[in-house]
Coordinates of C-alpha atoms in Angstrom, one line a residue:
M26 CA 145.6 81.9 124.3
V27 CA 143.2 83.1 121.1
E28 CA 144.0 80.8 118.0
A29 CA 142.0 81.5 114.6
H30 CA 142.8 78.4 112.1
S31 CA 142.3 78.9 108.2
I32 CA 141.1 76.2 106.7
N33 CA 140.9 75.8 103.0
A34 CA 137.7 74.2 102.9
E35 CA 137.9 73.6 99.0
H36 CA 134.5 74.9 98.3
K37 CA 133.8 76.5 95.1
D38 CA 131.7 79.4 96.2
L39 CA 130.0 80.6 99.7
I40 CA 130.1 78.6 102.7
H41 CA 126.8 78.8 104.7
D42 CA 127.0 76.9 107.5
V43 CA 129.7 75.2 109.6
A44 CA 128.0 72.9 112.4
F45 CA 130.0 70.7 114.8
D46 CA 128.7 67.4 115.9
Y47 CA 127.9 66.4 119.7
Y48 CA 131.7 65.8 120.7
G49 CA 133.4 68.6 118.8
E50 CA 135.4 66.4 116.8
R51 CA 133.2 66.5 113.6
M52 CA 132.7 69.2 111.3
A53 CA 130.3 69.9 108.5
T54 CA 130.2 72.5 106.0
C55 CA 127.7 73.5 103.3
S56 CA 127.8 75.8 100.6
T57 CA 126.0 77.5 97.2
D58 CA 128.3 75.3 95.3
Q59 CA 125.6 72.8 96.3
F60 CA 128.2 70.2 98.5
V61 CA 128.3 69.2 101.9
K62 CA 131.9 68.6 103.4
V63 CA 133.1 66.4 106.6
W64 CA 135.6 67.0 108.8
D65 CA 137.5 65.0 111.5
Q66 CA 140.0 66.6 114.2
D67 CA 143.4 64.4 114.5
E68 CA 144.4 64.2 117.8
Q69 CA 147.0 67.0 116.8
G70 CA 143.8 69.0 116.6
N71 CA 144.3 69.3 113.1
W72 CA 140.8 69.1 110.7
N73 CA 141.3 66.6 107.8
L74 CA 138.4 66.3 104.7
T75 CA 137.1 63.1 105.3
A76 CA 134.3 63.2 102.8
S77 CA 132.8 65.5 100.3
W78 CA 129.8 64.9 98.0
K79 CA 126.9 67.0 96.0
A80 CA 124.1 67.2 98.7
H81 CA 121.7 69.4 96.4
S82 CA 120.7 70.9 93.1
G83 CA 120.6 74.0 94.4
S84 CA 122.2 76.0 97.0
V85 CA 122.9 74.0 100.8
W86 CA 122.0 76.7 103.2
K87 CA 122.1 74.6 106.6
V88 CA 123.8 71.7 108.0
T89 CA 122.6 69.8 111.6
W90 CA 124.1 66.5 113.5
A91 CA 121.6 64.7 114.6
H92 CA 122.4 63.1 118.7
P93 CA 125.4 60.4 118.2
E94 CA 122.8 58.0 120.0
F95 CA 121.5 57.7 116.4
G96 CA 124.3 57.2 114.7
Q97 CA 126.3 59.1 112.1
V98 CA 123.6 61.2 111.0
I99 CA 123.0 64.9 109.4
A100 CA 120.3 66.3 107.5
T101 CA 120.8 69.3 105.0
C102 CA 118.5 71.9 103.9
S103 CA 118.5 73.7 100.2
F104 CA 117.1 76.3 97.9
D105 CA 116.3 73.2 95.5
R106 CA 113.2 73.3 98.3
T107 CA 114.0 70.0 99.7
A108 CA 116.0 68.9 103.1
A109 CA 117.8 65.3 103.4
I110 CA 118.7 62.6 105.5
W111 CA 122.1 61.6 105.2
E112 CA 123.8 58.6 107.0
E113 CA 127.5 57.9 107.4
I114 CA 127.9 54.2 106.9
M115 CA 130.7 51.9 106.9
G116 CA 132.0 50.1 104.0
E117 CA 135.1 47.2 103.0
S118 CA 138.7 47.9 104.3
N119 CA 141.1 49.3 102.0
E120 CA 144.5 47.2 101.7
N121 CA 145.6 49.4 104.6
G122 CA 142.9 47.6 106.9
T123 CA 140.8 51.1 107.4
L124 CA 137.2 50.7 107.2
L125 CA 136.1 52.9 104.5
R126 CA 133.3 55.0 105.2
H127 CA 130.9 57.1 102.7
W128 CA 127.5 58.7 103.3
V129 CA 124.4 58.1 101.8
R130 CA 121.0 59.8 101.4
R131 CA 118.2 57.9 103.2
A132 CA 115.4 60.2 102.8
N133 CA 114.4 63.5 100.3
L134 CA 111.8 65.9 102.2
V135 CA 109.9 67.3 99.2
D136 CA 106.7 69.2 101.0
S137 CA 108.1 72.6 100.7
R138 CA 107.1 74.8 97.6
T139 CA 109.9 77.2 98.3
S140 CA 113.7 76.8 99.2
V141 CA 114.0 75.3 103.2
T142 CA 116.1 77.7 105.1
D143 CA 116.3 75.9 108.1
V144 CA 116.8 72.3 109.5
K145 CA 117.4 71.2 113.2
F146 CA 116.9 68.0 115.8
G147 CA 114.8 68.0 118.0
P148 CA 115.8 67.5 121.9
K149 CA 117.2 63.6 122.2
S150 CA 114.2 63.1 124.5
F151 CA 111.8 63.8 122.2
G152 CA 112.9 60.5 119.7
L153 CA 114.6 61.1 116.0
I154 CA 112.6 64.0 115.2
L155 CA 113.3 67.0 112.8
A156 CA 111.8 70.9 112.1
T157 CA 111.9 72.6 108.9
C158 CA 111.0 75.8 107.8
S159 CA 110.9 77.5 104.8
A160 CA 110.6 80.8 102.4
D161 CA 107.1 79.7 101.9
G162 CA 106.3 80.3 105.5
V163 CA 106.0 77.2 106.7
M164 CA 107.2 75.3 109.3
R165 CA 106.9 71.8 109.0
I166 CA 108.0 68.8 111.5
Y167 CA 108.6 65.1 110.8
E168 CA 109.3 62.2 113.0
A169 CA 111.2 58.7 111.8
P170 CA 109.2 56.2 113.8
D171 CA 112.2 53.4 113.7
A172 CA 115.4 54.8 114.5
M173 CA 116.8 51.6 112.4
N174 CA 115.0 52.5 109.0
L175 CA 115.8 56.4 108.2
A176 CA 114.4 56.2 104.9
Q177 CA 111.1 57.0 106.5
W178 CA 110.1 60.2 107.5
P179 CA 106.3 61.4 108.0
L180 CA 105.5 64.8 107.8
Q181 CA 103.5 64.6 111.3
H182 CA 102.7 68.4 111.7
E183 CA 102.5 72.2 109.3
V184 CA 101.9 75.0 110.4
S185 CA 101.7 78.0 108.5
L186 CA 103.1 81.0 110.0
K187 CA 102.4 83.4 106.9
V188 CA 105.8 85.3 106.1
P189 CA 108.9 83.9 105.2
S190 CA 111.0 81.6 107.4
S191 CA 114.9 82.0 108.3
C192 CA 115.5 80.3 110.9
L193 CA 114.6 78.0 113.8
T194 CA 115.4 76.7 117.3
W195 CA 114.3 74.6 119.4
N196 CA 113.6 74.7 123.2
P197 CA 115.6 73.1 126.1
L198 CA 113.4 71.2 128.2
L199 CA 112.9 73.1 131.8
S200 CA 113.6 70.5 134.6
N201 CA 111.9 72.3 137.2
F202 CA 108.6 73.6 135.2
R203 CA 105.7 71.4 135.6
T204 CA 104.5 71.7 131.6
P205 CA 107.4 71.1 129.4
N206 CA 105.8 71.2 126.3
A207 CA 108.0 71.1 123.4
M208 CA 108.8 74.7 121.7
I209 CA 110.2 76.2 118.3
A210 CA 111.1 79.3 117.8
V211 CA 111.0 80.9 114.1
G212 CA 112.4 83.6 112.5
S213 CA 111.6 85.8 109.4
D214 CA 113.9 87.8 107.4
D215 CA 111.5 89.2 105.5
N216 CA 112.5 93.4 105.2
S217 CA 109.1 94.1 103.2
N218 CA 107.0 95.2 106.5
T219 CA 109.3 96.3 109.4
S220 CA 106.1 97.2 111.7
N221 CA 105.5 93.9 111.7
S222 CA 106.9 91.1 114.2
K223 CA 110.0 88.7 113.3
V224 CA 109.6 86.1 116.2
F225 CA 107.2 83.4 117.0
I226 CA 106.4 80.7 118.9
C227 CA 105.0 77.6 118.3
E228 CA 104.2 74.9 120.7
Y229 CA 103.2 71.3 121.0
N230 CA 99.7 70.9 122.5
E231 CA 99.3 67.7 124.5
V232 CA 95.7 67.3 124.7
S233 CA 95.0 68.4 120.7
R234 CA 98.4 66.5 119.6
R235 CA 99.0 69.3 117.3
W236 CA 101.7 72.4 116.8
A237 CA 100.3 75.6 116.7
K238 CA 101.7 79.2 116.6
T239 CA 101.0 80.6 119.9
E240 CA 103.1 83.9 120.3
S241 CA 104.6 86.4 118.3
V242 CA 107.5 89.0 119.6
A243 CA 106.4 92.5 118.8
S244 CA 109.7 93.6 120.1
V245 CA 111.7 92.4 117.0
A246 CA 110.6 94.0 113.9
H247 CA 113.4 94.1 112.1
P248 CA 114.6 91.1 109.7
V249 CA 116.0 87.5 111.8
H250 CA 119.0 85.7 110.1
D251 CA 119.6 83.3 113.3
M252 CA 118.5 82.5 116.7
I253 CA 119.6 80.2 119.1
F254 CA 118.0 78.9 122.6
A255 CA 120.7 78.8 125.3
P256 CA 121.2 75.4 127.3
N257 CA 119.4 74.7 130.3
M258 CA 121.6 74.4 133.3
G259 CA 119.6 74.5 136.0
R260 CA 117.5 78.0 134.6
S261 CA 114.1 78.1 135.8
F262 CA 113.3 80.4 132.7
Y263 CA 114.7 80.2 128.6
L264 CA 117.2 82.9 126.9
L265 CA 116.5 83.3 123.3
A266 CA 119.5 85.0 121.6
I267 CA 118.6 86.4 118.2
A268 CA 120.4 87.8 115.3
T269 CA 119.2 91.1 113.9
N270 CA 119.9 94.3 113.3
N271 CA 121.3 94.1 116.6
V272 CA 122.3 91.5 119.2
R273 CA 119.3 91.2 121.3
I274 CA 118.6 88.1 124.1
L275 CA 114.9 87.3 125.4
K276 CA 114.0 85.7 128.7
L277 CA 111.0 83.9 128.6
K278 CA 109.5 82.9 132.2
P279 CA 106.9 80.3 132.9
I280 CA 103.7 81.8 134.0
V281 CA 103.1 79.5 137.0
D282 CA 99.5 78.1 137.4
A283 CA 98.5 80.1 133.8
A284 CA 95.0 79.0 133.0
S285 CA 94.8 79.9 129.4
G286 CA 96.7 81.6 127.4
F287 CA 100.6 81.8 125.9
P288 CA 102.2 80.8 129.5
Y289 CA 105.2 82.7 129.3
T290 CA 106.2 85.7 130.1
I291 CA 109.0 88.0 127.4
E292 CA 111.2 90.5 128.2
T293 CA 114.1 91.6 126.9
A294 CA 117.0 90.6 129.0
A295 CA 120.2 92.3 126.8
Q296 CA 119.7 94.4 123.6
F297 CA 124.0 95.2 121.7
N298 CA 124.2 97.1 119.3
D299 CA 128.3 97.2 118.9
H300 CA 128.1 95.5 115.4
F301 CA 126.9 98.8 114.0
C302 CA 125.7 96.4 111.4
T303 CA 123.7 93.5 110.4
V304 CA 124.3 90.4 112.6
W305 CA 124.4 87.2 110.7
R306 CA 124.8 84.2 113.5
V307 CA 124.7 83.7 117.5
A308 CA 125.9 80.7 119.5
W309 CA 125.8 79.6 123.0
N310 CA 129.0 77.8 124.7
I311 CA 127.7 74.5 126.0
T312 CA 126.8 75.6 129.8
G313 CA 124.8 78.8 128.5
T314 CA 126.7 81.6 129.9
V315 CA 128.6 82.9 127.1
L316 CA 127.0 84.0 123.5
A317 CA 129.1 84.7 120.6
S318 CA 128.1 86.7 117.8
S319 CA 129.2 88.0 114.3
G320 CA 128.3 90.5 112.0
D321 CA 129.1 92.3 109.2
D322 CA 131.7 94.4 111.0
G323 CA 134.1 91.5 110.7
C324 CA 134.2 91.2 114.1
V325 CA 133.2 87.8 116.6
R326 CA 132.0 89.8 119.6
L327 CA 131.7 87.5 123.5
W328 CA 128.7 88.7 125.8
K329 CA 128.4 87.5 129.2
S330 CA 126.1 88.0 132.4
T331 CA 126.9 88.8 135.8
V332 CA 124.0 89.1 137.9
D333 CA 121.9 90.2 135.0
T334 CA 123.5 92.5 133.3
W335 CA 125.1 91.4 130.0
K336 CA 128.3 93.3 128.9
C337 CA 130.8 92.8 126.0
V338 CA 133.9 90.6 127.6
G339 CA 135.9 90.2 124.0
V340 CA 136.2 91.0 120.6
L341 CA 138.0 88.7 117.9
K342 CA 138.7 89.8 114.2
R343 CA 138.6 87.8 111.5
D344 CA 142.3 87.6 111.1
G345 CA 142.4 86.4 114.5
K346 CA 143.8 89.5 116.0
L347 CA 142.2 91.4 118.7
P348 CA 141.0 94.7 117.9
Q349 CA 143.3 97.3 119.1
P350 CA 142.7 99.4 121.6
Q351 CA 141.3 97.3 123.9
S352 CA 142.2 97.0 127.7
K353 CA 144.2 93.5 128.6
K354 CA 141.6 92.9 131.3
T355 CA 139.5 92.5 127.9
Q356 CA 141.9 90.6 126.3
S357 CA 142.7 88.1 128.7
T358 CA 139.1 87.3 129.2
A359 CA 138.5 86.9 125.3
Q360 CA 141.2 84.7 125.5
N361 CA 139.5 82.7 128.4
N362 CA 136.9 82.5 126.6
L363 CA 136.8 81.9 122.8
T364 CA 138.9 78.3 121.5
R365 CA 138.3 78.9 118.1
F366 CA 137.2 80.8 115.6
F367 CA 137.1 79.3 111.6
K368 CA 137.2 80.8 108.2
L369 CA 136.5 78.8 106.0
G370 CA 137.0 78.7 101.8
Q371 CA 136.5 82.4 99.9
I372 CA 134.1 83.9 103.2
T373 CA 134.6 87.3 103.5
H374 CA 133.3 88.3 106.7
P375 CA 132.5 85.9 109.4
S376 CA 128.6 84.5 109.0
E377 CA 129.4 81.8 110.9
V378 CA 130.5 81.4 114.5
H379 CA 130.1 78.4 116.3
W380 CA 131.4 76.9 119.6
H381 CA 133.7 74.0 119.5

């Protein structure tokens, strides 16, 4: 069945991001009110607020969890031109014998001259590595040389994209491709020129040991608000979902024995205009087989592929009800695929959609 849970997040302004931890048992939210809040799910499935603190001196745009192998660590980024690393630590026991937990700032990343618009930890196999992008058009890579000392995050690389950047996503590694280079896709929400590309691919070169912009996707010319690579479940190619004036799915297929140039072909696998408005968020399920999108139409829409043909398999309104009229078959499919859609605080449209 479809469950719509409304949580009084107690944020005093718009919530910009919601992020689940690796196991889906913890949730972090961030807001224009400059606060970050952490929620834990109990055995009954209820979400309880366990931490709340002022994280920045400006709107907090994004929050993300590190892999649990590195502890309980999150990163945030803000309009105040910084990104921050936070770690949960155990304190003294209270009178009931319960260990008290609280979050401490371990590092402040201050290299950006403008608003830091996105922050993402890299794949666990790369170590404790972090990417940010900013309104100054620069993608930055930081790495903690010692996972036991989160106070040290030296800046490793900077890549200038020359346009304001809004979002980024790391690629999953392709196990059956002989050159599994690290890759980051970066999106731009610059609306000053709708003829220029708004999606850029950056790769790490093992020879030069540098990150560089290697490709621009000319087919995406409208402002990009979110993007995410699909989890790799044995695929020989990448799927990149993009939230722009519609929903798009790009297919990046490796070129075998590519001697030079960008080693992938890029094609549009699917494009959906069903939202009929701006699309704000996209999110894959854990197997990368179902994509969820949300837009200004107040709906979450689910997309699934059947033999390379993508179609809408479910629609959920922000009140948790399925739009009418709708066939029983479509309702059943949506109920099987969507676990929960959270409407938090004073959000008036589903700008956040995440799989749990």
